[in-house]
mmCIF file of C-alpha atoms and ligand atoms in Angstrom:
data_model
loop_
_atom_site.group_PDB
_atom_site.id
_atom_site.type_symbol
_atom_site.label_atom_id
_atom_site.label_comp_id
_atom_site.label_asym_id
_atom_site.label_seq_id
_atom_site.Cartn_x
_atom_site.Cartn_y
_atom_site.Cartn_z
ATOM 1 C CA MET A 1 -15.354 -0.826 -17.156
ATOM 2 C CA TYR A 2 -15.318 -3.174 -14.153
ATOM 3 C CA GLU A 3 -13.009 -5.723 -15.858
ATOM 4 C CA ILE A 4 -10.456 -3.046 -16.800
ATOM 5 C CA ILE A 5 -10.337 -1.494 -13.323
ATOM 6 C CA GLN A 6 -10.236 -4.914 -11.655
ATOM 7 C CA SER A 7 -7.309 -6.123 -13.824
ATOM 8 C CA LEU A 8 -5.473 -2.833 -13.314
ATOM 9 C CA HIS A 9 -5.879 -3.131 -9.540
ATOM 10 C CA SER A 10 -4.836 -6.768 -9.650
ATOM 11 C CA TYR A 11 -1.642 -6.230 -11.739
ATOM 12 C CA LEU A 12 -0.674 -3.024 -9.968
ATOM 13 C CA GLY A 13 -0.932 -5.022 -6.729
ATOM 14 C CA TYR A 14 2.219 -6.965 -7.730
ATOM 15 C CA ILE A 15 4.153 -3.786 -8.505
ATOM 16 C CA VAL A 16 3.016 -2.121 -5.268
ATOM 17 C CA LEU A 17 4.096 -5.089 -3.156
ATOM 18 C CA ILE A 18 7.477 -5.429 -4.880
ATOM 19 C CA ILE A 19 8.349 -1.707 -4.618
ATOM 20 C CA LEU A 20 7.109 -1.485 -1.036
ATOM 21 C CA ILE A 21 9.138 -4.524 0.028
ATOM 22 C CA LEU A 22 12.214 -3.049 -1.713
ATOM 23 C CA ALA A 23 11.674 0.304 0.051
ATOM 24 C CA VAL A 24 11.345 -1.338 3.478
ATOM 25 C CA VAL A 25 14.343 -3.677 2.994
ATOM 26 C CA ASN A 26 16.405 -0.754 1.668
ATOM 27 C CA ALA A 27 15.473 1.465 4.654
ATOM 28 C CA ILE A 28 16.247 -1.284 7.202
ATOM 29 C CA SER A 29 19.610 -2.013 5.529
ATOM 30 C CA GLY A 30 20.407 1.728 5.511
ATOM 31 C CA LEU A 31 19.520 1.961 9.186
ATOM 32 C CA PHE A 32 21.924 -0.795 10.181
ATOM 33 C CA SER A 33 24.754 0.048 7.777
ATOM 34 C CA ASN A 34 25.217 3.668 8.899
ATOM 35 C CA ARG A 35 25.466 4.928 5.324
ATOM 36 C CA ILE A 36 24.383 8.307 3.972
ATOM 37 C CA PHE A 37 20.844 8.847 2.675
ATOM 38 C CA ASN A 38 21.324 8.840 -1.076
ATOM 39 C CA LEU A 39 19.004 11.002 -3.192
ATOM 40 C CA GLU A 40 19.482 8.881 -6.293
ATOM 41 C CA LYS A 41 18.556 5.617 -4.620
ATOM 42 C CA ASP A 42 17.051 5.946 -1.123
ATOM 43 C CA PHE A 43 14.895 8.981 -1.853
ATOM 44 C CA ARG A 44 13.679 7.619 -5.190
ATOM 45 C CA ILE A 45 12.772 4.155 -3.998
ATOM 46 C CA SER A 46 10.680 5.574 -1.119
ATOM 47 C CA LEU A 47 9.070 8.100 -3.479
ATOM 48 C CA PHE A 48 8.144 5.403 -6.009
ATOM 49 C CA ALA A 49 6.656 3.271 -3.227
ATOM 50 C CA LEU A 50 4.580 6.294 -2.141
ATOM 51 C CA ILE A 51 3.390 7.083 -5.680
ATOM 52 C CA PHE A 52 2.439 3.505 -6.535
ATOM 53 C CA THR A 53 0.554 2.903 -3.284
ATOM 54 C CA HIS A 54 -1.374 6.145 -3.859
ATOM 55 C CA MET A 55 -2.239 5.085 -7.407
ATOM 56 C CA GLN A 56 -3.421 1.733 -6.067
ATOM 57 C CA VAL A 57 -5.698 3.436 -3.524
ATOM 58 C CA LEU A 58 -7.249 5.640 -6.222
ATOM 59 C CA ILE A 59 -7.930 2.641 -8.466
ATOM 60 C CA GLY A 60 -9.149 0.692 -5.416
ATOM 61 C CA LEU A 61 -11.625 3.473 -4.606
ATOM 62 C CA ILE A 62 -13.062 3.378 -8.130
ATOM 63 C CA LEU A 63 -13.195 -0.435 -7.946
ATOM 64 C CA TYR A 64 -15.063 -0.189 -4.675
ATOM 65 C CA PHE A 65 -17.961 1.537 -6.457
ATOM 66 C CA VAL A 66 -18.021 -0.541 -9.647
ATOM 67 C CA SER A 67 -17.408 -4.029 -8.233
ATOM 68 C CA ALA A 68 -20.147 -6.350 -6.985
ATOM 69 C CA ASN A 69 -17.703 -7.226 -4.176
ATOM 70 C CA GLY A 70 -17.402 -3.633 -2.914
ATOM 71 C CA LEU A 71 -20.122 -1.248 -1.752
ATOM 72 C CA GLN A 72 -22.784 -3.160 -3.679
ATOM 73 C CA ALA A 73 -22.209 -6.237 -1.487
ATOM 74 C CA ILE A 74 -22.902 -4.182 1.659
ATOM 75 C CA ARG A 75 -25.978 -2.597 0.045
ATOM 76 C CA GLU A 76 -27.408 -5.965 -0.919
ATOM 77 C CA LEU A 77 -26.545 -8.078 2.117
ATOM 78 C CA GLY A 78 -26.083 -5.517 4.878
ATOM 79 C CA MET A 79 -23.021 -5.570 7.173
ATOM 80 C CA GLY A 80 -24.422 -8.470 9.179
ATOM 81 C CA GLY A 81 -25.131 -10.534 6.069
ATOM 82 C CA LEU A 82 -21.520 -10.602 4.824
ATOM 83 C CA ASN A 83 -19.587 -13.832 5.339
ATOM 84 C CA SER A 84 -15.869 -13.578 6.141
ATOM 85 C CA ALA A 85 -14.717 -13.687 2.485
ATOM 86 C CA ALA A 86 -17.204 -10.977 1.487
ATOM 87 C CA ARG A 87 -16.322 -8.876 4.555
ATOM 88 C CA LEU A 88 -12.635 -9.048 3.629
ATOM 89 C CA LEU A 89 -13.306 -7.529 0.179
ATOM 90 C CA ALA A 90 -16.014 -5.032 1.083
ATOM 91 C CA VAL A 91 -14.816 -3.812 4.479
ATOM 92 C CA GLU A 92 -11.459 -5.013 5.845
ATOM 93 C CA HIS A 93 -9.321 -4.774 2.694
ATOM 94 C CA PRO A 94 -10.378 -1.211 1.754
ATOM 95 C CA PHE A 95 -10.382 0.131 5.322
ATOM 96 C CA ILE A 96 -7.055 -1.386 6.434
ATOM 97 C CA ASN A 97 -5.328 -0.476 3.162
ATOM 98 C CA ILE A 98 -6.377 3.151 3.464
ATOM 99 C CA ILE A 99 -4.888 3.195 6.989
ATOM 100 C CA ALA A 100 -1.724 1.551 5.601
ATOM 101 C CA VAL A 101 -1.333 4.224 2.932
ATOM 102 C CA VAL A 102 -1.952 6.997 5.481
ATOM 103 C CA LEU A 103 0.927 5.530 7.556
ATOM 104 C CA ILE A 104 3.182 5.396 4.494
ATOM 105 C CA THR A 105 2.322 9.024 3.669
ATOM 106 C CA ILE A 106 3.075 10.112 7.257
ATOM 107 C CA GLY A 107 6.417 8.266 7.046
ATOM 108 C CA TRP A 108 7.234 10.029 3.787
ATOM 109 C CA SER A 109 6.539 13.521 5.117
ATOM 110 C CA LYS A 110 8.261 12.840 8.452
ATOM 111 C CA HIS A 111 11.439 11.549 6.773
ATOM 112 C CA LYS A 112 11.716 14.799 4.810
ATOM 113 C CA LYS A 113 11.655 16.867 7.989
ATOM 114 C CA VAL A 114 14.652 15.138 9.602
ATOM 115 C CA MET A 115 18.195 15.734 8.390
ATOM 116 C CA GLU A 116 20.137 12.834 9.881
ATOM 117 C CA ALA A 117 20.381 9.787 7.562
ATOM 118 C CA LYS A 118 19.838 7.318 10.399
ATOM 119 C CA LYS A 119 16.595 9.045 11.420
ATOM 120 C CA LYS A 120 15.376 9.117 7.824
ATOM 121 C CA PHE A 121 15.975 5.383 7.436
ATOM 122 C CA LYS A 122 14.370 4.691 10.809
ATOM 123 C CA THR A 123 11.232 6.700 9.982
ATOM 124 C CA ILE A 124 10.801 4.946 6.638
ATOM 125 C CA SER A 125 11.499 1.527 8.156
ATOM 126 C CA ILE A 126 8.810 2.001 10.818
ATOM 127 C CA PHE A 127 6.033 3.687 8.832
ATOM 128 C CA TYR A 128 6.493 1.897 5.515
ATOM 129 C CA GLY A 129 7.107 -1.383 7.404
ATOM 130 C CA LEU A 130 3.841 -1.043 9.346
ATOM 131 C CA GLY A 131 1.997 -0.082 6.163
ATOM 132 C CA LEU A 132 3.389 -3.134 4.372
ATOM 133 C CA LEU A 133 2.361 -5.460 7.223
ATOM 134 C CA LEU A 134 -1.172 -4.052 7.218
ATOM 135 C CA ILE A 135 -1.462 -4.447 3.442
ATOM 136 C CA LEU A 136 -0.143 -8.026 3.573
ATOM 137 C CA SER A 137 -2.591 -8.876 6.357
ATOM 138 C CA ARG A 138 -5.648 -7.986 4.247
ATOM 139 C CA ILE A 139 -4.819 -9.057 0.670
ATOM 140 C CA PRO A 140 -7.463 -11.459 -0.703
ATOM 141 C CA TRP A 141 -4.716 -14.048 -1.382
ATOM 142 C CA GLY A 142 -7.056 -16.911 -2.298
ATOM 143 C CA GLN A 143 -8.797 -14.896 -4.999
ATOM 144 C CA TRP A 144 -5.642 -13.172 -6.294
ATOM 145 C CA PHE A 145 -3.432 -16.184 -7.077
HETATM 146 C C1 HEM B 201 -2.046 -0.440 -1.522
HETATM 147 C C2 HEM B 201 -3.183 -0.945 -1.257
HETATM 148 C C3 HEM B 201 -3.891 -2.058 -1.988
HETATM 149 C C4 HEM B 201 -3.410 -3.225 -2.538
HETATM 150 C C5 HEM B 201 -1.954 -3.714 -2.589
HETATM 151 C C6 HEM B 201 -4.558 -3.923 -3.087
HETATM 152 C C7 HEM B 201 -4.520 -5.162 -3.713
HETATM 153 C C8 HEM B 201 -5.621 -5.880 -4.118
HETATM 154 C C9 HEM B 201 -5.587 -7.212 -4.698
HETATM 155 C C10 HEM B 201 -4.307 -7.988 -4.968
HETATM 156 C C11 HEM B 201 -6.874 -7.587 -4.942
HETATM 157 C C12 HEM B 201 -7.334 -8.919 -5.576
HETATM 158 C C13 HEM B 201 -7.404 -8.705 -7.056
HETATM 159 C C14 HEM B 201 -7.850 -9.931 -7.804
HETATM 160 O O1 HEM B 201 -8.751 -10.647 -7.360
HETATM 161 O O2 HEM B 201 -7.304 -10.180 -8.911
HETATM 162 C C15 HEM B 201 -7.751 -6.512 -4.522
HETATM 163 C C16 HEM B 201 -9.129 -6.528 -4.616
HETATM 164 C C17 HEM B 201 -9.952 -5.482 -4.293
HETATM 165 N N1 HEM B 201 -9.547 -4.248 -3.811
HETATM 166 FE FE1 HEM B 201 -7.629 -3.712 -3.379
HETATM 167 N N2 HEM B 201 -5.698 -3.172 -2.863
HETATM 168 C C18 HEM B 201 -5.331 -2.036 -2.201
HETATM 169 C C19 HEM B 201 -6.164 -1.021 -1.784
HETATM 170 C C20 HEM B 201 -7.532 -0.978 -1.989
HETATM 171 C C21 HEM B 201 -8.404 0.096 -1.565
HETATM 172 C C22 HEM B 201 -7.934 1.327 -0.796
HETATM 173 C C23 HEM B 201 -9.672 -0.244 -1.943
HETATM 174 C C24 HEM B 201 -10.990 0.489 -1.781
HETATM 175 C C25 HEM B 201 -11.156 1.655 -1.216
HETATM 176 C C26 HEM B 201 -9.609 -1.517 -2.604
HETATM 177 C C27 HEM B 201 -10.703 -2.198 -3.114
HETATM 178 C C28 HEM B 201 -10.664 -3.484 -3.598
HETATM 179 C C29 HEM B 201 -11.859 -4.243 -3.969
HETATM 180 C C30 HEM B 201 -13.322 -3.755 -3.893
HETATM 181 C C31 HEM B 201 -11.412 -5.499 -4.402
HETATM 182 C C32 HEM B 201 -12.290 -6.666 -4.899
HETATM 183 C C33 HEM B 201 -12.533 -6.513 -6.370
HETATM 184 C C34 HEM B 201 -13.406 -7.609 -6.929
HETATM 185 O O3 HEM B 201 -13.193 -8.783 -6.612
HETATM 186 O O4 HEM B 201 -14.315 -7.279 -7.693
HETATM 187 N N3 HEM B 201 -8.299 -1.949 -2.624
HETATM 188 N N4 HEM B 201 -6.959 -5.487 -4.040
#
């Protein structure tokens, strides 16, 4: 069970990062090019980024309860007993990534409420961009690659 969820979370991590980077680059380019907000491309790419990050959070939550590096690490060592690598996996990565996905979700719902293309691109650039930065800041890079 653990191995399957862990591999799923690990491989989906690549897809999430790629789609999120594409969504942010696309929104920033739309913002500066003054083009219309296209439903085929701009809407879809932001929607896919939203869906995949949500899937990753759900799998991450399951992983948190089945992995020895998640809740179990806190139970066994206590918050004070975690070294920085263990704290990254058990506390910082889950907490910061949930905040990141909340930001992305806020950006998604805000962009739907504005009509002007420039404002849509700006909202996605800011909220998805911040979410991406937060995610990048707390990936366990050393363990992943
Ligand atoms: C979009 C957000 C997220 C991304 C891109 C992401 C990505 C990753 C990556 C790349 C790893 C390393 C995988 C490996 O070692 O092969 C990892 C590990 C882990 N993630 Fe996430 N994650 C996200 C959200 C979450 C959330 C929200 C939680 C928990 C609530 C979570 C829990 C964990 C845990 C516990 C590990 C360590 C697993 C282990 O070593 O046994 N992740 N994550």
